[in-house]
Short mmCIF file of C-alpha atoms and ligand atoms in Angstrom, two decimals:
data_model
loop_
_atom_site.label_atom_id
_atom_site.label_comp_id
_atom_site.label_asym_id
_atom_site.label_seq_id
_atom_site.Cartn_x
_atom_site.Cartn_y
_atom_site.Cartn_z
CA UNK A 150 0.00 0.00 0.00
CA UNK A 151 1.28 3.47 -0.89
CA UNK A 152 2.10 5.36 2.30
CA UNK A 153 1.16 8.88 3.33
CA UNK A 154 4.56 10.45 2.83
CA UNK A 155 5.34 13.37 5.13
CA UNK A 156 9.09 13.19 4.50
CA UNK A 157 10.99 16.49 4.74
CA UNK A 158 13.18 15.74 1.75
CA UNK A 159 13.76 14.00 -0.54
CA UNK A 160 10.04 14.00 -0.53
CA UNK A 161 6.80 12.99 -2.16
CA UNK A 162 6.35 13.62 -5.89
CA UNK A 163 3.12 13.37 -7.88
CA UNK A 164 2.24 9.75 -8.72
CA UNK A 165 1.76 10.52 -12.41
CA UNK A 166 5.23 12.10 -12.53
CA UNK A 167 6.73 9.00 -10.94
CA UNK A 168 4.99 6.78 -13.47
CA UNK A 169 6.18 8.80 -16.45
CA UNK A 170 9.71 9.01 -15.02
CA UNK A 171 9.87 5.25 -14.55
CA UNK A 172 8.73 4.70 -18.13
CA UNK A 173 11.39 7.10 -19.44
CA UNK A 174 14.08 5.04 -17.71
CA UNK A 175 13.13 2.16 -20.01
CA UNK A 176 12.28 4.25 -23.06
CA UNK A 177 11.95 7.98 -23.52
CA UNK A 178 8.90 9.00 -25.58
CA UNK A 179 9.12 6.10 -28.06
CA UNK A 180 12.66 6.88 -29.28
CA UNK A 181 13.95 3.38 -28.60
CA UNK A 182 16.42 4.59 -25.98
CA UNK A 183 16.36 5.31 -22.28
CA UNK A 184 16.47 8.85 -20.93
CA UNK A 185 19.65 7.93 -19.05
CA UNK A 186 21.52 6.43 -21.99
CA UNK A 187 21.29 9.30 -24.47
CA UNK A 188 23.63 12.23 -24.93
CA UNK A 189 22.76 15.36 -23.00
CA UNK A 190 23.50 17.11 -26.33
CA UNK A 191 20.81 15.11 -28.12
CA UNK A 192 17.82 16.99 -29.51
CA UNK A 193 15.59 15.12 -27.05
CA UNK A 194 17.50 16.14 -23.96
CA UNK A 195 18.16 19.70 -25.07
CA UNK A 196 14.38 20.08 -25.41
CA UNK A 197 13.89 18.71 -21.90
CA UNK A 198 16.43 21.13 -20.44
CA UNK A 199 14.91 24.06 -22.30
CA UNK A 200 11.40 23.29 -21.17
CA UNK A 201 12.57 22.77 -17.58
CA UNK A 202 14.22 26.19 -17.70
CA UNK A 203 11.32 27.99 -19.30
CA UNK A 204 8.67 26.32 -17.12
CA UNK A 205 10.50 27.54 -14.02
CA UNK A 206 10.53 31.15 -15.24
CA UNK A 207 6.94 30.93 -16.47
CA UNK A 208 5.56 29.55 -13.20
CA UNK A 209 7.44 32.18 -11.19
CA UNK A 210 6.16 34.95 -13.49
CA UNK A 211 9.70 35.93 -14.43
CA UNK A 212 9.68 35.44 -18.19
CA UNK A 213 11.09 38.38 -20.14
CA UNK A 214 12.28 40.14 -16.98
CA UNK A 215 16.01 39.64 -17.34
CA UNK A 216 16.24 36.37 -15.41
CA UNK A 217 17.92 33.10 -16.37
CA UNK A 218 17.09 29.68 -14.95
CA UNK A 219 19.86 27.13 -14.43
CA UNK A 220 19.84 23.52 -13.26
CA UNK A 221 23.12 22.98 -11.43
CA UNK A 222 24.59 20.30 -9.20
CA UNK A 223 26.02 20.31 -5.71
CA UNK A 224 22.70 20.94 -3.97
CA UNK A 225 21.56 24.10 -2.28
CA UNK A 226 24.66 23.64 -0.12
CA UNK A 227 26.97 24.52 -3.01
CA UNK A 228 24.88 27.63 -3.70
CA UNK A 229 25.83 28.88 -0.21
CA UNK A 230 29.35 29.20 -1.64
CA UNK A 231 28.51 30.06 -5.26
CA UNK A 232 26.38 33.03 -4.23
CA UNK A 233 29.36 34.46 -2.38
CA UNK A 234 31.78 33.71 -5.22
CA UNK A 235 29.60 35.54 -7.72
CA UNK A 236 28.16 38.40 -5.68
CA UNK A 237 30.31 39.16 -2.67
CA UNK A 238 32.81 41.97 -3.15
CA UNK A 239 32.88 43.86 0.15
CA UNK A 240 30.16 42.99 2.58
CA UNK A 241 26.91 41.00 2.59
CA UNK A 242 24.08 40.70 5.11
CA UNK A 243 22.40 37.50 6.25
CA UNK A 244 19.24 36.88 8.24
CA UNK A 245 19.90 33.83 10.36
CA UNK A 246 16.68 31.85 10.70
CA UNK A 247 18.00 28.34 11.21
CA UNK A 248 20.38 25.55 10.35
CA UNK A 249 20.45 26.28 6.63
CA UNK A 250 20.98 30.02 7.03
CA UNK A 251 23.78 29.31 9.49
CA UNK A 252 25.45 27.05 6.96
CA UNK A 253 25.07 29.67 4.24
CA UNK A 254 26.75 32.21 6.53
CA UNK A 255 29.60 29.84 7.30
CA UNK A 256 30.41 29.32 3.61
CA UNK A 257 30.09 32.99 2.64
CA UNK A 258 32.50 33.96 5.43
CA UNK A 259 35.24 32.14 3.52
CA UNK A 260 35.11 34.87 0.91
CA UNK A 261 34.41 38.14 2.64
CA UNK A 262 32.80 40.23 5.30
CA UNK A 263 29.45 38.88 6.46
CA UNK A 264 27.12 40.65 8.88
CA UNK A 265 24.29 38.87 10.61
CA UNK A 266 21.56 41.50 10.32
CA UNK A 267 19.16 39.56 12.51
CA UNK A 268 18.90 36.12 14.06
CA UNK A 269 16.36 33.99 15.90
CA UNK A 270 18.98 31.73 17.43
CA UNK A 271 18.09 33.00 20.93
CA UNK A 272 14.88 30.92 20.82
CA UNK A 273 16.23 27.96 18.86
CA UNK A 274 14.88 29.49 15.65
CA UNK A 275 11.19 29.17 16.48
CA UNK A 276 10.35 32.58 14.99
CA UNK A 277 11.28 34.94 12.13
CA UNK A 278 13.09 38.13 13.19
CA UNK A 279 11.32 41.35 12.18
CA UNK A 280 11.83 45.09 12.29
CA UNK A 281 15.54 44.97 11.49
CA UNK A 282 17.29 47.64 9.47
CA UNK A 283 19.13 46.67 6.30
CA UNK A 284 22.21 48.84 5.68
CA UNK A 285 22.37 50.26 2.15
CA UNK A 286 25.99 49.45 1.43
CA UNK A 287 25.60 45.66 1.32
CA UNK A 288 26.40 43.67 -1.82
CA UNK A 289 23.29 41.60 -1.12
CA UNK A 290 20.95 40.46 1.62
CA UNK A 291 20.51 36.68 2.01
CA UNK A 292 17.29 35.15 3.33
CA UNK A 293 15.93 31.64 3.80
CA UNK A 294 12.24 31.81 2.92
CA UNK A 295 11.22 28.58 4.65
CA UNK A 296 13.06 26.94 7.49
CA UNK A 297 12.56 23.27 6.81
CA UNK A 298 13.85 22.06 10.16
CA UNK A 299 12.18 24.53 12.54
CA UNK A 300 8.94 25.00 10.61
CA UNK A 301 9.01 28.78 10.20
CA UNK A 302 8.41 30.76 7.02
CA UNK A 303 8.95 34.38 6.06
CA UNK A 304 5.57 35.95 5.24
CA UNK A 305 6.70 39.54 4.68
CA UNK A 306 10.00 40.08 2.90
CA UNK A 307 12.07 43.16 3.75
CA UNK A 308 11.84 46.10 1.39
CA UNK A 309 15.33 47.27 0.56
CA UNK A 310 17.39 48.67 -2.29
CA UNK A 311 20.00 45.96 -1.67
CA UNK A 312 19.81 42.92 -4.01
CA UNK A 313 17.84 40.09 -2.41
CA UNK A 314 19.15 36.51 -2.51
CA UNK A 315 16.84 33.82 -1.23
CA UNK A 316 17.23 30.13 -0.45
CA UNK A 317 13.75 28.83 -1.35
CA UNK A 318 14.66 25.15 -1.24
CA UNK A 319 11.65 24.08 0.77
CA UNK A 320 8.88 26.36 -0.43
CA UNK A 321 9.57 27.31 -4.03
CA UNK A 322 6.46 26.94 -6.24
CA UNK A 323 4.27 26.56 -3.14
CA UNK A 324 2.84 30.07 -2.73
CA UNK A 325 2.38 33.22 -4.75
CA UNK A 326 5.01 35.89 -4.20
CA UNK A 327 6.27 38.76 -6.26
CA UNK A 328 9.34 36.79 -7.33
CA UNK A 329 10.69 39.81 -9.22
CA UNK A 330 11.57 41.30 -5.81
CA UNK A 331 14.40 38.78 -5.66
CA UNK A 332 17.61 39.03 -7.64
CA UNK A 333 18.71 35.46 -7.09
CA UNK A 334 16.65 32.49 -5.95
CA UNK A 335 17.98 28.99 -5.44
CA UNK A 336 16.40 25.72 -4.43
CA UNK A 337 17.57 22.13 -4.15
CA UNK A 338 15.04 20.20 -6.25
CA UNK A 339 14.39 17.46 -3.72
CA UNK A 340 12.10 19.46 -1.42
CA UNK A 341 9.35 20.65 -3.68
CA UNK A 342 10.12 20.11 -7.34
CA UNK A 343 11.89 16.87 -8.11
CA UNK A 344 14.40 14.25 -7.03
CA UNK A 345 17.77 14.99 -5.46
CA UNK A 346 20.62 15.78 -7.84
CA UNK A 347 19.84 19.18 -9.26
CA UNK A 348 19.43 22.69 -7.91
CA UNK A 349 17.35 25.36 -9.58
CA UNK A 350 19.02 28.77 -9.70
CA UNK A 351 17.06 31.74 -11.02
CA UNK A 352 19.23 34.79 -11.36
CA UNK A 353 18.84 38.29 -12.71
CA UNK A 354 21.56 38.48 -15.30
CA UNK A 355 22.56 42.10 -14.78
CA UNK A 356 23.57 41.31 -11.20
CA UNK A 357 26.51 39.22 -12.41
CA UNK A 358 30.03 40.10 -13.53
CA UNK A 359 30.59 42.75 -10.86
CA UNK A 360 33.09 41.03 -8.58
CA UNK A 361 36.85 41.34 -9.05
CA UNK A 362 37.83 37.80 -7.99
CA UNK A 363 38.57 34.99 -10.42
CA UNK A 364 35.68 32.56 -10.34
CA UNK A 365 36.37 28.87 -11.09
CA UNK A 366 34.31 27.90 -14.17
CA UNK A 367 32.04 25.42 -12.41
CA UNK A 368 31.18 28.04 -9.78
CA UNK A 369 30.57 30.85 -12.24
CA UNK A 370 26.90 31.58 -12.99
CA UNK A 371 27.88 33.44 -16.17
CA UNK A 372 29.64 30.34 -17.51
CA UNK A 373 26.55 28.22 -16.87
CA UNK A 374 24.31 30.86 -18.47
CA UNK A 375 26.49 31.10 -21.57
CA UNK A 376 26.27 27.31 -21.99
CA UNK A 377 22.49 27.14 -21.46
CA UNK A 378 22.98 25.16 -18.25
CA UNK A 379 25.01 22.51 -20.12
CA UNK A 380 28.58 23.56 -19.30
CA UNK A 381 29.14 20.00 -18.16
CA UNK A 382 26.87 16.96 -18.14
CA UNK A 383 23.76 17.95 -16.21
CA UNK A 384 21.91 15.59 -13.87
CA UNK A 385 19.69 14.38 -16.70
CA UNK A 386 17.29 12.29 -14.63
CA UNK A 387 16.79 14.95 -11.96
CA UNK A 388 16.24 17.66 -14.57
CA UNK A 389 13.74 15.48 -16.46
CA UNK A 390 11.71 14.67 -13.35
CA UNK A 391 11.80 18.34 -12.27
CA UNK A 392 10.50 19.26 -15.72
CA UNK A 393 7.65 16.74 -15.38
CA UNK A 394 6.80 18.08 -11.93
CA UNK A 395 6.69 21.66 -13.16
CA UNK A 396 4.51 20.57 -16.09
CA UNK A 397 2.21 18.83 -13.60
CA UNK A 398 2.01 22.06 -11.60
CA UNK A 399 1.27 24.12 -14.69
CA UNK A 400 -1.52 21.74 -15.76
CA UNK A 401 -2.98 22.01 -12.27
CA UNK A 402 -3.25 25.79 -12.63
CA UNK A 403 0.18 26.90 -11.46
CA UNK A 404 1.23 28.36 -8.12
CA UNK A 405 -2.14 30.05 -7.47
CA UNK A 406 -3.92 26.68 -7.63
CA UNK A 407 -1.41 24.79 -5.50
CA UNK A 408 -1.30 27.58 -2.93
CA UNK A 409 -5.01 27.13 -2.28
CA UNK A 410 -4.49 23.41 -1.59
CA UNK A 411 -1.38 24.07 0.49
CA UNK A 412 -3.31 26.58 2.62
CA UNK A 413 -6.04 24.01 3.23
CA UNK A 414 -3.49 21.42 4.34
CA UNK A 415 -1.74 23.89 6.65
CA UNK A 416 -5.02 25.14 8.15
CA UNK A 417 -6.16 21.59 8.79
CA UNK A 418 -3.06 20.52 10.71
CA UNK A 419 -2.53 23.77 12.61
CA UNK A 420 -6.12 23.93 13.81
CA UNK A 421 -5.77 20.39 15.15
CA UNK A 422 -2.49 21.30 16.87
CA UNK A 423 -4.17 24.34 18.45
CA UNK A 424 -7.44 22.65 19.45
CA UNK A 425 -6.06 19.33 20.67
CA UNK A 426 -4.68 19.65 24.23
CA UNK A 427 -2.30 16.74 23.65
CA UNK A 428 -0.26 18.70 21.10
CA UNK A 429 1.64 21.93 21.04
CA UNK A 430 3.13 23.74 18.05
CA UNK A 431 6.84 24.55 17.95
CA UNK A 432 6.95 27.67 15.75
CA UNK A 433 5.49 31.03 16.73
CA UNK A 434 1.98 31.18 15.28
CA UNK A 435 2.43 34.13 12.94
CA UNK A 436 5.58 32.59 11.46
CA UNK A 437 4.30 29.07 10.91
CA UNK A 438 5.38 27.36 7.72
CA UNK A 439 2.73 26.05 5.36
CA UNK A 440 5.23 23.43 4.22
CA UNK A 441 6.69 21.97 7.43
CA UNK A 442 4.52 21.86 10.55
CA UNK A 443 6.58 21.19 13.68
CA UNK A 444 4.83 20.05 16.86
CA UNK A 445 5.26 18.10 20.08
CA UNK A 446 3.20 15.96 22.40
CA UNK A 447 2.36 17.76 25.64
CA UNK A 448 2.79 14.46 27.50
CA UNK A 449 5.69 12.35 26.32
CA UNK A 450 4.21 9.26 27.95
CA UNK A 451 1.87 9.11 24.94
CA UNK A 452 4.72 8.87 22.46
CA UNK A 453 4.68 5.13 21.96
CA UNK A 454 0.90 5.01 21.54
CA UNK A 455 0.88 7.92 19.10
CA UNK A 456 3.82 6.56 17.09
CA UNK A 457 2.15 3.18 16.74
CA UNK A 458 -1.12 4.79 15.69
CA UNK A 459 0.32 6.86 12.85
CA UNK A 460 2.56 4.08 11.66
CA UNK A 461 -0.40 1.68 11.60
CA UNK A 462 -2.31 4.20 9.49
CA UNK A 463 0.38 4.08 6.80
CA UNK A 464 1.96 7.42 7.67
CA UNK A 465 5.68 7.78 7.04
CA UNK A 466 8.32 10.42 7.71
CA UNK A 467 6.71 12.20 10.65
CA UNK A 468 9.65 12.26 13.09
CA UNK A 469 11.06 15.71 13.82
CA UNK A 470 14.60 16.72 12.98
CA UNK A 471 17.10 15.80 15.72
CA UNK A 472 17.72 19.49 16.53
CA UNK A 473 14.05 20.11 17.37
CA UNK A 474 12.65 16.72 18.38
CA UNK A 475 8.94 15.96 18.35
CA UNK A 476 7.19 15.72 15.02
CA UNK A 477 7.36 17.41 11.66
CA UNK A 478 4.67 17.04 9.03
CA UNK A 479 6.12 18.14 5.70
CA UNK A 480 3.30 18.98 3.32
CA UNK A 481 4.95 19.73 0.03
CA UNK A 482 3.01 20.37 -3.19
CA UNK A 483 2.48 16.72 -4.09
CA UNK A 484 1.13 15.66 -0.68
CA UNK A 485 -2.65 15.18 -1.01
CA UNK A 486 -5.02 16.94 1.39
CA UNK A 487 -6.36 13.48 2.27
CA UNK A 488 -3.01 12.50 3.79
CA UNK A 489 -3.21 15.44 6.17
CA UNK A 490 -6.78 14.35 6.92
CA UNK A 491 -5.54 10.90 7.93
CA UNK A 492 -2.95 12.41 10.27
CA UNK A 493 -5.42 14.82 11.86
CA UNK A 494 -7.91 11.98 12.45
CA UNK A 495 -5.21 10.06 14.32
CA UNK A 496 -4.37 13.08 16.43
CA UNK A 497 -7.99 13.47 17.44
CA UNK A 498 -8.34 9.70 18.00
CA UNK A 499 -5.47 9.97 20.46
CA UNK A 500 -7.33 12.70 22.33
CA UNK A 501 -10.48 10.57 22.48
CA UNK A 502 -8.55 7.56 23.80
CA UNK A 503 -6.24 9.56 26.06
C1 PLP B 788 17.50 20.90 2.43
C2 PLP B 788 17.84 22.33 2.43
C3 PLP B 788 19.11 22.76 2.03
C4 PLP B 788 20.22 21.82 1.64
O1 PLP B 788 19.98 21.30 0.40
P1 PLP B 788 21.01 20.29 -0.31
O2 PLP B 788 20.43 20.22 -1.68
O3 PLP B 788 20.97 19.01 0.45
O4 PLP B 788 22.36 20.91 -0.29
C5 PLP B 788 19.36 24.12 2.02
N1 PLP B 788 18.40 25.01 2.37
C6 PLP B 788 17.18 24.62 2.76
C7 PLP B 788 16.17 25.65 3.14
C8 PLP B 788 16.86 23.26 2.80
O5 PLP B 788 15.63 22.88 3.18
#
């Protein structure tokens, strides 16, 4: 039986995407060859790469606005470094909202002066800092839109004249935003748009070429742009499945349509967390993520009973990250509302029994 997959990443993908992807491993679109045994320079794969790139820009509403989409390797973790290589000349600002922001700061510090403009470390990252002032002289301001581990999400982005760089690994394509406010967006595919192995980078081209350092070719966004994201062999399978997932999203009605479903899922779980006395939410209410809901039992003696109940119901991937404990329900785009319904029923069953 197919499980209800609440995994934080790699995570659930649409069933129809999985089916098409598995078929393409045997034979891609009737060409007599597998997707993974053809040249990345073949007409077939070049078309896949081009539609993956244009679908990303189209869904984000960034077509014709000076942006390029790239599918790179090395995960979001390599972007922590690449962003600094390509954009950091003097000083950059970071908002530290969790484990991933902290890692981004650590890498950028290798290349220049980094200021932590605000941080929520004082409360183990259970909220999003607000009301901070962004100095004008920064090369860029780096944000993490959704904090996968702690379950917080930025709802209001700072208004500033400084270029905005955002790690959107765990909520890209999940909610409507004015994406043109950002100058560079990156996201590891495996959270909300595909399998592990590729990272989407969407960058405003005129931001590049300003730093004085020598950039190694593989770390240079301009090199990847000039080669249409094919400077070296791309992760063909991951790009193909990301393309299928973006096509699935487009057919569904795009980000506006999925946001409505995502809001329903988030409302369902958070109202149960708030109404059920056996559970307590981890993140500050106003900063709660619609992608990753983090929560705890109020009485740990119920842990074994609760764990057995959700496992028996076919739920998978609900354990919290080791740095937070408790539970984390990751509700990415492909997770059906019904799966959240199953979880919420178990939570209220526990209350009835308890
Ligand atoms: C998972 C995650 C990362 C790390 O992604 P990798 O592709 O494994 O390097 C970075 N940022 C955020 C917000 C994440 O959720």
